[in-house]
Amino acid sequence: TMKGYGSNNFFLFIAAIVGREEATRLMDLFNIGTSRHWQGSCVFWQTDVNGEIRTGKIMLYDWKTGHRVKEPFNHVSWVHSVMRLPDFNLRQCFFGEHQLRARPDDAVAIVESEKSAVIATHYMPQFVWLATGGKNGAFNSEALSVLSGREVFLVPDLGATEDWCIKIPMMKSLGISVRIFDFLERNASEEQRQSGLDIADYLVSELTPQGILEGMMQRNPALRKLVETFDMELVGVSEMTEEERRRYSDCTPTGDAG
């Protein structure tokens, strides 16, 4: 499944934020594939600390907004369900858990959604970012045991902080040094709370220059052809001054001819 990213809505959304090259690196790092179950869907492979595939979660995202497609139904399924494997025993692990072995001394940050883990990895690579895959997801003693002896930061979505705080005593009993990041909860507006925003929503509020270019090329494929043909390189991105806006407005065609 680790191909076909041109038709993978999740990849297209991430590429519009960080650029195509970095998006490809993140897809490879987290073992994110392309699924044919729904047109444009992705598969988040749950790979444990030993490199074993537990299962894969198939999800469909809107490539423009990065939101999950929930109409006319919630587009979420599992690879083992789609393949109709008999007597399958699902034992979930943290999404991204396979990174732990290669980074034994780095602090771990845990979020709820796979999307948040991927985006946060780009902006804050000093942490090993894992996702529970749901409010409770991999929050059980068996799954948490791989974090024994680790320094862990819990980064819950807005509205989930209290539920995650309840998990702290269990985590400490497993030898995990754990703290909760509640900055979002303490500083969010009422509208943000109602929307249940997560850390990824805050991080993507500022697009990178490569992300801006990728977004332009997705909207206008001819621009991508131009960049690739002449091997053009992005030098920088800056906002037009008022004088530049005025001059551009003056030379923009208007009326029926425009």
XYZ file of N, CA and C in Angstrom:
774
model
N 0.817 -1.228 0.000
C 0.000 0.000 0.000
C 0.842 1.265 0.000
N 2.140 1.126 0.142
C 2.994 2.305 0.298
C 3.309 2.943 -1.054
N 2.257 3.350 -1.730
C 2.389 3.991 -3.042
C 1.057 4.658 -3.365
N 0.970 5.200 -4.568
C -0.288 5.814 -5.003
C -0.659 7.054 -4.227
N 0.339 7.806 -3.760
C 0.043 8.966 -2.919
C -0.637 10.102 -3.675
N -0.513 10.087 -5.007
C -1.180 11.123 -5.787
C -2.689 11.064 -5.691
N -3.220 9.898 -5.311
C -4.672 9.747 -5.143
C -5.043 9.537 -3.673
N -4.123 9.832 -2.774
C -4.328 9.647 -1.335
C -4.664 11.001 -0.715
N -5.912 11.178 -0.314
C -6.357 12.479 0.194
C -5.575 12.939 1.421
N -5.220 12.003 2.297
C -4.460 12.383 3.484
C -3.093 12.925 3.081
N -2.429 12.255 2.143
C -1.129 12.729 1.673
C -1.251 14.114 1.054
N -2.274 14.321 0.233
C -2.452 15.610 -0.427
C -2.647 16.724 0.588
N -3.373 16.449 1.663
C -3.581 17.447 2.708
C -2.268 17.766 3.413
N -1.504 16.722 3.796
C -0.238 16.943 4.498
C 0.750 17.679 3.584
N 0.775 17.298 2.297
C 1.687 17.942 1.351
C 1.382 19.424 1.193
N 0.104 19.784 1.289
C -0.282 21.192 1.173
C 0.181 22.001 2.375
N 0.551 21.332 3.448
C 1.024 22.018 4.653
C 2.543 22.100 4.679
N 3.210 20.966 4.390
C 4.662 20.894 4.592
C 5.439 20.662 3.304
N 4.756 20.492 2.189
C 5.452 20.207 0.946
C 5.474 18.720 0.644
N 5.607 18.396 -0.631
C 5.481 17.012 -1.085
C 6.617 16.124 -0.562
N 7.843 16.628 -0.556
C 8.985 15.827 -0.118
C 8.875 15.454 1.352
N 8.536 16.433 2.180
C 8.413 16.163 3.613
C 7.207 15.269 3.890
N 6.126 15.463 3.145
C 4.946 14.611 3.314
C 5.274 13.162 2.997
N 6.067 12.942 1.961
C 6.476 11.585 1.603
C 7.314 10.965 2.709
N 8.210 11.759 3.287
C 9.029 11.260 4.403
C 8.159 10.853 5.588
N 7.161 11.655 5.899
C 6.291 11.369 7.039
C 5.442 10.122 6.785
N 4.971 9.962 5.558
C 4.187 8.766 5.221
C 5.030 7.514 5.408
N 6.287 7.595 5.000
C 7.195 6.457 5.129
C 7.546 6.207 6.593
N 7.789 7.277 7.343
C 8.158 7.154 8.756
C 7.063 6.464 9.555
N 5.801 6.813 9.282
C 4.688 6.289 10.058
C 4.012 5.061 9.417
N 4.535 4.595 8.308
C 3.913 3.455 7.615
C 2.450 3.745 7.274
N 2.249 4.786 6.495
C 0.899 5.166 6.067
C 0.752 4.816 4.596
N -0.207 3.996 4.270
C -0.391 3.554 2.902
C -1.632 4.141 2.250
N -1.874 3.698 1.033
C -3.045 4.097 0.257
C -3.982 2.892 0.138
N -5.253 3.118 0.429
C -6.234 2.043 0.372
C -7.175 2.225 -0.811
N -7.636 1.122 -1.373
C -8.616 1.165 -2.457
C -10.041 0.967 -1.936
N -10.169 0.863 -0.624
C -11.491 0.590 -0.053
C -12.476 1.705 -0.366
N -12.026 2.966 -0.208
C -12.775 4.139 -0.656
C -11.826 4.979 -1.489
N -12.300 5.568 -2.536
C -11.471 6.405 -3.391
C -10.844 7.531 -2.568
N -9.511 7.577 -2.536
C -8.807 8.626 -1.809
C -8.460 8.273 -0.377
N -8.824 7.085 0.085
C -8.603 6.739 1.498
C -7.166 6.310 1.763
N -6.778 6.358 3.028
C -5.444 5.956 3.465
C -5.577 4.823 4.474
N -4.453 4.195 4.769
C -4.447 3.159 5.800
C -3.308 3.444 6.768
N -3.664 3.598 8.042
C -2.687 3.809 9.101
C -2.316 2.443 9.684
N -1.146 1.936 9.307
C -0.721 0.633 9.814
C -0.259 0.756 11.257
N -0.813 -0.080 12.122
C -0.379 -0.118 13.523
C 0.779 -1.113 13.621
N 1.974 -0.575 13.752
C 3.192 -1.385 13.809
C 3.769 -1.286 15.214
N 3.926 -2.425 15.905
C 4.375 -2.376 17.302
C 5.883 -2.190 17.408
N 6.379 -2.144 18.634
C 7.788 -1.865 18.904
C 8.707 -2.927 18.318
N 8.189 -4.113 18.072
C 8.979 -5.194 17.479
C 8.882 -5.234 15.959
N 8.181 -4.260 15.379
C 8.052 -4.202 13.928
C 6.953 -5.081 13.371
N 6.107 -5.625 14.238
C 5.008 -6.493 13.794
C 3.764 -5.654 13.497
N 3.098 -5.972 12.394
C 1.869 -5.273 12.020
C 0.694 -5.863 12.792
N 0.040 -5.049 13.614
C -1.134 -5.518 14.359
C -2.387 -5.492 13.482
N -2.578 -4.395 12.795
C -3.682 -4.227 11.842
C -3.496 -2.887 11.158
N -4.458 -2.485 10.370
C -4.424 -1.180 9.733
C -5.791 -0.532 9.814
N -5.806 0.759 10.113
C -7.069 1.499 10.165
C -7.234 2.266 8.851
N -8.335 2.004 8.174
C -8.618 2.669 6.902
C -9.503 3.881 7.178
N -9.083 5.047 6.679
C -9.845 6.274 6.909
C -9.853 7.126 5.643
N -10.917 7.881 5.485
C -11.042 8.790 4.351
C -11.080 10.223 4.867
N -10.194 11.050 4.313
C -10.117 12.466 4.674
C -10.496 13.335 3.484
N -10.947 14.534 3.777
C -11.142 15.549 2.755
C -9.778 16.164 2.473
N -9.312 16.109 1.237
C -7.947 16.555 0.950
C -7.771 18.061 1.110
N -8.857 18.818 1.067
C -8.741 20.269 1.215
C -8.714 20.698 2.677
N -9.577 20.124 3.488
C -9.707 20.552 4.887
C -8.916 19.682 5.860
N -8.627 18.439 5.475
C -7.971 17.525 6.397
C -8.923 16.930 7.413
N -10.212 17.180 7.269
C -11.205 16.612 8.172
C -11.638 15.230 7.679
N -11.994 14.383 8.612
C -12.497 13.058 8.249
C -13.831 13.179 7.534
N -14.052 12.321 6.564
C -15.325 12.305 5.845
C -16.319 11.483 6.670
N -17.378 12.135 7.150
C -18.354 11.479 8.017
C -19.744 11.408 7.405
N -19.891 11.938 6.202
C -21.178 11.908 5.517
C -21.044 11.195 4.181
N -22.005 10.392 3.771
C -23.259 10.060 4.475
C -23.063 9.056 5.610
N -21.808 8.625 5.837
C -21.501 7.758 6.969
C -20.043 7.993 7.349
N -19.673 7.554 8.543
C -18.308 7.730 9.022
C -17.373 6.759 8.295
N -16.475 7.291 7.486
C -15.594 6.459 6.660
C -14.390 5.981 7.463
N -14.612 4.986 8.306
C -13.551 4.357 9.095
C -13.778 2.853 9.074
N -12.723 2.099 8.776
C -12.823 0.653 8.793
C -11.462 0.073 9.173
N -11.359 -1.244 9.197
C -10.124 -1.932 9.564
C -9.741 -2.902 8.463
N -8.448 -3.059 8.242
C -7.972 -3.967 7.202
C -8.438 -5.391 7.469
N -8.363 -5.820 8.738
C -8.762 -7.196 9.038
C -10.254 -7.414 8.810
N -11.048 -6.341 8.948
C -12.489 -6.465 8.668
C -12.747 -6.535 7.171
N -12.049 -5.674 6.415
C -12.221 -5.658 4.964
C -11.783 -6.986 4.353
N -10.706 -7.582 4.903
C -10.205 -8.856 4.389
C -10.987 -10.053 4.926
N -11.883 -9.772 5.882
C -12.740 -10.811 6.472
C -11.906 -11.983 7.015
N -10.882 -11.616 7.791
C -10.030 -12.640 8.385
C -10.788 -13.343 9.505
N -10.881 -14.655 9.483
C -11.655 -15.379 10.501
C -10.938 -15.410 11.843
N -11.722 -15.267 12.915
C -11.200 -15.376 14.289
C -10.026 -14.427 14.535
N -10.088 -13.229 13.966
C -8.988 -12.272 14.151
C -9.021 -11.696 15.560
N -7.874 -11.711 16.240
C -7.763 -11.190 17.602
C -7.030 -9.852 17.550
N -7.773 -8.766 17.615
C -7.183 -7.430 17.528
C -6.591 -7.017 18.874
N -5.291 -6.772 18.870
C -4.595 -6.247 20.042
C -3.914 -4.959 19.594
N -4.588 -3.841 19.851
C -4.078 -2.568 19.356
C -2.801 -2.144 20.072
N -1.960 -1.431 19.327
C -0.793 -0.786 19.914
C -0.876 0.688 19.529
N 0.043 1.483 20.023
C 0.068 2.892 19.651
C 0.467 3.042 18.195
N -0.200 3.930 17.497
C 0.208 4.254 16.146
C 1.536 5.011 16.219
N 2.531 4.529 15.476
C 3.858 5.142 15.519
C 4.799 4.491 16.507
N 4.332 3.440 17.185
C 5.102 2.785 18.249
C 6.427 2.211 17.753
N 6.486 1.822 16.487
C 7.702 1.199 15.955
C 8.915 2.131 16.009
N 8.693 3.438 16.198
C 9.794 4.388 16.275
C 10.569 4.292 17.589
N 9.968 3.696 18.599
C 10.560 3.693 19.938
C 11.914 2.999 19.978
N 12.044 1.909 19.269
C 13.292 1.143 19.322
C 14.472 1.955 18.785
N 14.253 2.734 17.755
C 15.324 3.526 17.155
C 15.635 4.791 17.953
N 14.728 5.174 18.868
C 14.934 6.408 19.652
C 14.697 6.100 21.140
N 15.587 5.316 21.740
C 15.367 4.844 23.108
C 15.441 5.914 24.190
N 16.080 7.043 23.898
C 16.298 8.052 24.941
C 15.426 9.295 24.774
N 14.651 9.355 23.716
C 13.852 10.550 23.447
C 12.523 10.515 24.186
N 12.078 11.715 24.588
C 10.778 11.835 25.249
C 9.664 11.517 24.261
N 8.551 11.039 24.800
C 7.398 10.633 23.988
C 6.239 11.590 24.229
N 5.531 11.942 23.176
C 4.309 12.742 23.293
C 3.164 11.937 22.691
N 2.052 11.869 23.410
C 0.918 11.063 22.966
C -0.277 11.961 22.649
N -0.823 11.785 21.455
C -2.026 12.497 21.029
C -3.102 11.468 20.707
N -4.279 11.952 20.376
C -5.385 11.033 20.093
C -5.379 10.554 18.646
N -5.282 11.462 17.698
C -5.448 11.071 16.296
C -4.121 10.842 15.591
N -4.161 9.952 14.613
C -2.999 9.674 13.788
C -2.553 10.931 13.042
N -3.517 11.709 12.573
C -3.199 12.938 11.850
C -2.379 13.879 12.722
N -2.760 14.022 13.986
C -2.041 14.911 14.892
C -0.608 14.448 15.107
N -0.416 13.137 15.235
C 0.931 12.601 15.440
C 1.828 12.914 14.256
N 1.281 12.779 13.054
C 2.058 13.029 11.834
C 2.427 14.503 11.734
N 1.465 15.386 11.917
C 1.712 16.821 11.792
C 2.664 17.307 12.880
N 2.462 16.868 14.111
C 3.308 17.304 15.219
C 4.757 16.840 15.038
N 4.953 15.698 14.388
C 6.310 15.202 14.137
C 7.093 16.180 13.270
N 6.414 16.804 12.329
C 7.091 17.779 11.471
C 7.500 19.011 12.262
N 6.599 19.513 13.095
C 6.854 20.764 13.801
C 7.701 20.587 15.063
N 7.592 19.445 15.725
C 8.339 19.214 16.967
C 9.000 17.837 16.941
N 10.025 17.676 16.115
C 10.650 16.357 15.921
C 11.465 15.865 17.109
N 11.638 16.702 18.134
C 12.408 16.268 19.299
C 11.671 15.203 20.112
N 10.346 15.076 19.876
C 9.545 14.060 20.563
C 9.252 12.889 19.617
N 9.059 11.720 20.212
C 8.498 10.593 19.462
C 6.989 10.704 19.606
N 6.302 11.007 18.531
C 4.861 11.243 18.592
C 4.091 9.954 18.324
N 3.216 9.599 19.260
C 2.383 8.409 19.143
C 0.917 8.829 19.207
N 0.042 7.998 18.654
C -1.398 8.267 18.707
C -2.124 7.075 19.307
N -3.110 7.358 20.130
C -3.912 6.295 20.735
C -4.924 5.734 19.746
N -5.252 6.517 18.707
C -6.253 6.075 17.742
C -7.671 6.211 18.246
N -7.883 7.060 19.248
C -9.205 7.271 19.845
C -9.023 7.780 21.258
N -10.104 8.241 21.876
C -9.998 8.801 23.224
C -9.418 7.787 24.202
N -9.769 6.521 24.021
C -9.237 5.462 24.888
C -8.237 4.592 24.121
N -8.602 4.150 22.915
C -7.675 3.466 22.033
C -6.724 2.510 22.732
N -5.429 2.853 22.687
C -4.390 1.996 23.259
C -4.114 2.311 24.730
N -5.029 3.004 25.373
C -4.845 3.353 26.791
C -5.210 2.170 27.687
N -4.375 1.145 27.696
C -4.540 0.026 28.617
C -3.148 -0.420 29.055
N -3.086 -1.167 30.128
C -1.793 -1.517 30.717
C -0.902 -2.299 29.761
N -1.491 -3.172 28.944
C -0.684 -3.959 28.017
C -0.005 -3.071 26.984
N -0.772 -2.175 26.374
C -0.209 -1.295 25.355
C 0.771 -0.293 25.956
N 0.462 0.200 27.158
C 1.305 1.210 27.791
C 2.626 0.653 28.302
N 2.734 -0.640 28.449
C 3.940 -1.239 29.028
C 5.195 -0.935 28.204
N 5.043 -0.666 26.907
C 6.217 -0.367 26.072
C 6.839 0.981 26.442
N 6.126 1.782 27.240
C 6.616 3.106 27.621
C 7.248 3.115 29.012
N 7.402 1.964 29.599
C 8.015 1.868 30.932
C 9.422 2.463 30.899
N 9.709 3.343 31.854
C 11.006 3.996 31.946
C 11.138 5.229 31.075
N 10.102 5.556 30.347
C 10.126 6.702 29.440
C 9.574 7.964 30.100
N 9.992 9.116 29.549
C 9.367 10.390 29.891
C 8.271 10.630 28.863
N 7.036 10.810 29.335
C 5.887 10.884 28.434
C 5.066 12.135 28.720
N 4.655 12.805 27.653
C 3.756 13.955 27.754
C 2.426 13.584 27.096
N 1.350 13.771 27.818
C 0.016 13.543 27.258
C -0.494 14.854 26.673
N -0.941 14.809 25.413
C -1.425 16.014 24.736
C -2.850 15.747 24.250
N -3.841 15.835 25.142
C -5.219 15.496 24.764
C -5.880 16.569 23.908
N -6.905 16.165 23.173
C -7.738 17.122 22.451
C -8.502 17.956 23.465
N -8.998 19.099 23.014
C -9.840 19.908 23.893
C -11.067 19.108 24.308
N -11.352 19.105 25.600
C -12.494 18.377 26.120
C -12.161 16.998 26.627
N -10.927 16.521 26.352
C -10.547 15.165 26.761
C -9.523 15.169 27.899
N -9.137 16.348 28.354
C -8.073 16.442 29.368
C -8.425 15.696 30.643
N -9.644 15.871 31.127
C -10.041 15.211 32.375
C -9.998 13.689 32.239
N -10.469 13.179 31.101
C -10.451 11.731 30.874
C -9.024 11.189 30.847
N -8.116 11.941 30.266
C -6.733 11.479 30.167
C -6.009 11.588 31.513
N -6.390 12.566 32.307
C -5.777 12.705 33.642
C -6.036 11.457 34.494
N -7.177 10.826 34.266
C -7.536 9.627 35.033
C -6.544 8.494 34.752
N -5.910 8.514 33.581
C -4.977 7.450 33.196
C -3.608 7.586 33.868
N -3.313 8.746 34.413
C -1.964 9.011 34.928
C -1.542 8.058 36.046
N -2.373 7.778 37.057
C -1.942 6.838 38.101
C -1.564 5.467 37.550
N -2.343 4.954 36.585
C -2.019 3.662 35.989
C -0.679 3.725 35.274
N -0.421 4.815 34.581
C 0.834 4.955 33.848
C 2.022 5.025 34.807
N 1.856 5.744 35.894
C 2.947 5.839 36.875
C 3.235 4.494 37.518
N 2.195 3.687 37.701
C 2.393 2.351 38.284
C 3.184 1.440 37.356
N 3.234 1.795 36.059
C 3.992 1.020 35.085
C 5.411 1.548 34.911
N 5.783 2.503 35.750
C 7.133 3.053 35.675
C 7.306 4.116 34.611
N 6.214 4.788 34.254
C 6.250 5.838 33.236
C 6.254 7.201 33.920
N 7.210 8.048 33.572
C 7.240 9.417 34.069
C 6.329 10.251 33.177
N 5.182 10.631 33.674
C 4.159 11.230 32.817
C 3.713 12.600 33.310
N 3.530 13.489 32.344
C 2.978 14.816 32.611
C 1.922 15.114 31.546
N 1.002 15.996 31.880
C -0.060 16.326 30.926
C 0.126 17.750 30.436
N -0.031 17.942 29.140
C 0.080 19.253 28.516
C -1.325 19.824 28.401
N -1.654 20.736 29.300
C -3.021 21.262 29.331
C -3.095 22.724 28.905
N -2.077 23.193 28.202
C -2.056 24.590 27.749
C -3.268 24.902 26.879
N -3.594 23.987 25.968
C -4.736 24.231 25.090
C -6.018 24.359 25.895
N -6.192 23.473 26.867
C -7.407 23.473 27.675
C -7.541 24.767 28.475
N -6.415 25.265 28.972
C -6.432 26.471 29.807
C -6.607 27.754 29.002
N -6.292 27.717 27.718
C -6.289 28.951 26.938
C -7.283 28.961 25.774
N -8.036 27.905 25.610
C -8.954 27.818 24.467
C -10.194 28.700 24.661
N -10.707 29.182 23.531
C -11.957 29.923 23.558
C -13.116 28.928 23.613
N -14.306 29.435 23.894
C -15.471 28.558 23.971
C -15.757 27.921 22.609
N -15.558 28.693 21.552
C -15.780 28.173 20.200
C -14.801 27.038 19.895
N -13.555 27.202 20.319
C -12.550 26.162 20.095
C -12.878 24.901 20.886
N -13.415 25.092 22.091
C -13.808 23.930 22.911
C -14.951 23.171 22.254
N -15.909 23.911 21.716
C -17.046 23.270 21.061
C -16.601 22.463 19.850
N -15.549 22.945 19.189
C -15.039 22.260 17.999
C -14.134 21.089 18.347
N -13.695 21.018 19.626
C -12.824 19.922 20.044
C -11.486 19.932 19.330
N -10.888 21.109 19.185
C -9.633 21.225 18.459
C -8.510 20.436 19.130
N -7.516 20.066 18.341
C -6.349 19.375 18.887
C -5.100 20.159 18.520
N -3.942 19.658 18.938
C -2.705 20.408 18.726
C -2.407 20.609 17.247
N -2.816 19.662 16.411
C -2.565 19.788 14.970
C -3.282 21.001 14.396
N -4.486 21.300 14.891
C -5.236 22.454 14.395
C -4.482 23.747 14.656
N -3.769 23.808 15.781
C -2.984 24.998 16.102
C -1.709 25.057 15.267
N -1.075 23.916 15.078
C 0.190 23.880 14.355
C 0.038 24.252 12.882
N -1.072 23.842 12.261
C -1.234 24.085 10.818
C -1.819 25.454 10.520
N -2.023 26.265 11.543
C -2.579 27.592 11.300
C -1.596 28.466 10.523
N -0.303 28.100 10.563
C 0.706 28.807 9.773
C 1.314 27.831 8.775
N 1.066 28.034 7.497
C 1.606 27.152 6.470
C 3.077 27.445 6.222
N 3.847 26.409 5.894
C 5.240 26.579 5.519
C 5.309 27.054 4.070
N 6.436 27.668 3.663
C 6.571 28.086 2.257
C 6.365 26.939 1.279
N 6.950 25.754 1.571
C 6.763 24.609 0.691
C 5.300 24.190 0.626
N 4.613 24.289 1.778
C 3.200 23.948 1.812
C 2.362 24.900 0.974
N 2.714 26.195 1.017
C 1.992 27.178 0.220
C 2.148 26.873 -1.265
N 3.396 26.558 -1.681
C 3.644 26.229 -3.077
C 2.890 24.966 -3.490
N 2.909 23.932 -2.623
C 2.222 22.687 -2.947
C 0.726 22.921 -3.101
N 0.162 23.755 -2.217
C -1.264 24.070 -2.323
C -1.590 24.752 -3.637
N -0.702 25.656 -4.071
C -0.903 26.337 -5.355
C -0.838 25.341 -6.516
N 0.106 24.386 -6.438
C 0.258 23.415 -7.520
C -0.894 22.426 -7.557
N -1.472 22.126 -6.393
C -2.634 21.235 -6.374
C -3.836 21.904 -7.018
N -3.959 23.210 -6.806
C -5.082 23.935 -7.404
C -4.863 24.179 -8.898
N -3.594 24.266 -9.301
C -3.272 24.547 -10.694
C -2.184 23.590 -11.163
N -2.538 22.421 -11.710
C -1.554 21.424 -12.149
C -0.544 21.964 -13.156
N -0.930 22.999 -13.922
C -0.004 23.575 -14.901
C 1.211 24.181 -14.200
N 1.009 24.709 -13.001
C 2.123 25.280 -12.241
C 3.115 24.190 -11.850
N 2.618 23.017 -11.453
C 3.519 21.901 -11.117
C 4.350 21.506 -12.327
N 3.699 21.457 -13.504
C 4.408 21.098 -14.736
C 5.512 22.112 -15.020
N 5.213 23.387 -14.795
C 6.188 24.452 -15.028
C 7.384 24.307 -14.086
N 7.101 24.074 -12.797
C 8.163 23.933 -11.796
C 9.052 22.733 -12.114
N 8.421 21.605 -12.476
C 9.181 20.381 -12.739
C 9.972 20.483 -14.042
N 9.377 21.086 -15.070
C 10.038 21.192 -16.368
C 11.319 22.012 -16.290
N 11.247 23.134 -15.573
C 12.402 24.025 -15.489
C 13.205 23.830 -14.196
N 12.872 22.762 -13.448
C 13.601 22.444 -12.219
C 13.709 23.671 -11.316
N 12.582 24.349 -11.158
C 12.560 25.589 -10.380
C 12.645 25.284 -8.891
N 13.276 26.179 -8.165
C 13.465 26.005 -6.726
C 12.837 27.164 -5.980
N 12.106 26.853 -4.918
C 11.458 27.894 -4.121
C 12.497 28.659 -3.315
N 12.552 29.951 -3.509
C 13.510 30.787 -2.794
C 12.902 31.314 -1.502
N 11.640 31.699 -1.555
C 10.996 32.234 -0.372
C 9.563 32.628 -0.664
N 8.843 32.938 0.398
C 7.452 33.370 0.279
C 7.282 34.629 1.111
N 6.703 35.644 0.525
C 6.461 36.872 1.274
C 5.128 37.453 0.869
N 4.546 38.209 1.773
C 3.248 38.815 1.507
C 3.434 40.117 0.739
N 2.546 40.384 -0.202
C 2.646 41.604 -0.988
C 2.446 42.829 -0.103
N 3.197 43.881 -0.400
C 3.005 45.150 0.280
C 1.757 45.827 -0.274
N 1.299 46.870 0.389
C 0.127 47.595 -0.094
C 0.386 48.189 -1.463
N 1.624 48.658 -1.696
C 1.962 49.240 -2.992
C 1.921 48.169 -4.090
N 2.426 46.972 -3.785
C 2.395 45.880 -4.760
C 0.964 45.450 -5.042
N 0.129 45.416 -3.995
C -1.277 45.072 -4.186
C -1.969 46.075 -5.105
N -1.650 47.372 -4.896
C -2.290 48.423 -5.690
C -1.877 48.310 -7.162
N -0.555 48.090 -7.404
C -0.075 47.993 -8.779
C -0.644 46.751 -9.469
N -0.749 45.646 -8.714
C -1.305 44.423 -9.290
C -2.775 44.633 -9.631
N -3.488 45.339 -8.748
C -4.907 45.621 -8.970
C -5.094 46.507 -10.192
N -4.160 47.472 -10.376
C -4.271 48.388 -11.496
C -4.094 47.691 -12.853
N -3.269 46.607 -12.876
C -3.013 45.963 -14.154
C -3.831 44.694 -14.351
N -4.766 44.405 -13.427
C -5.611 43.234 -13.567
C -6.797 43.550 -14.487
N -7.038 42.751 -15.524
C -8.156 43.018 -16.442
C -9.491 43.035 -15.698
N -10.374 43.911 -16.103
C -11.698 43.999 -15.501
C -12.749 43.993 -16.613
N -14.009 43.925 -16.200
C -15.096 43.978 -17.167
C -15.273 42.662 -17.900
N -16.050 42.703 -19.013
C -16.363 41.501 -19.763
C -15.105 40.875 -20.368
N -14.165 41.717 -20.800
C -12.943 41.194 -21.415
C -12.138 40.395 -20.426
N -12.215 40.760 -19.136
C -11.456 40.039 -18.111
C -12.052 38.704 -17.853
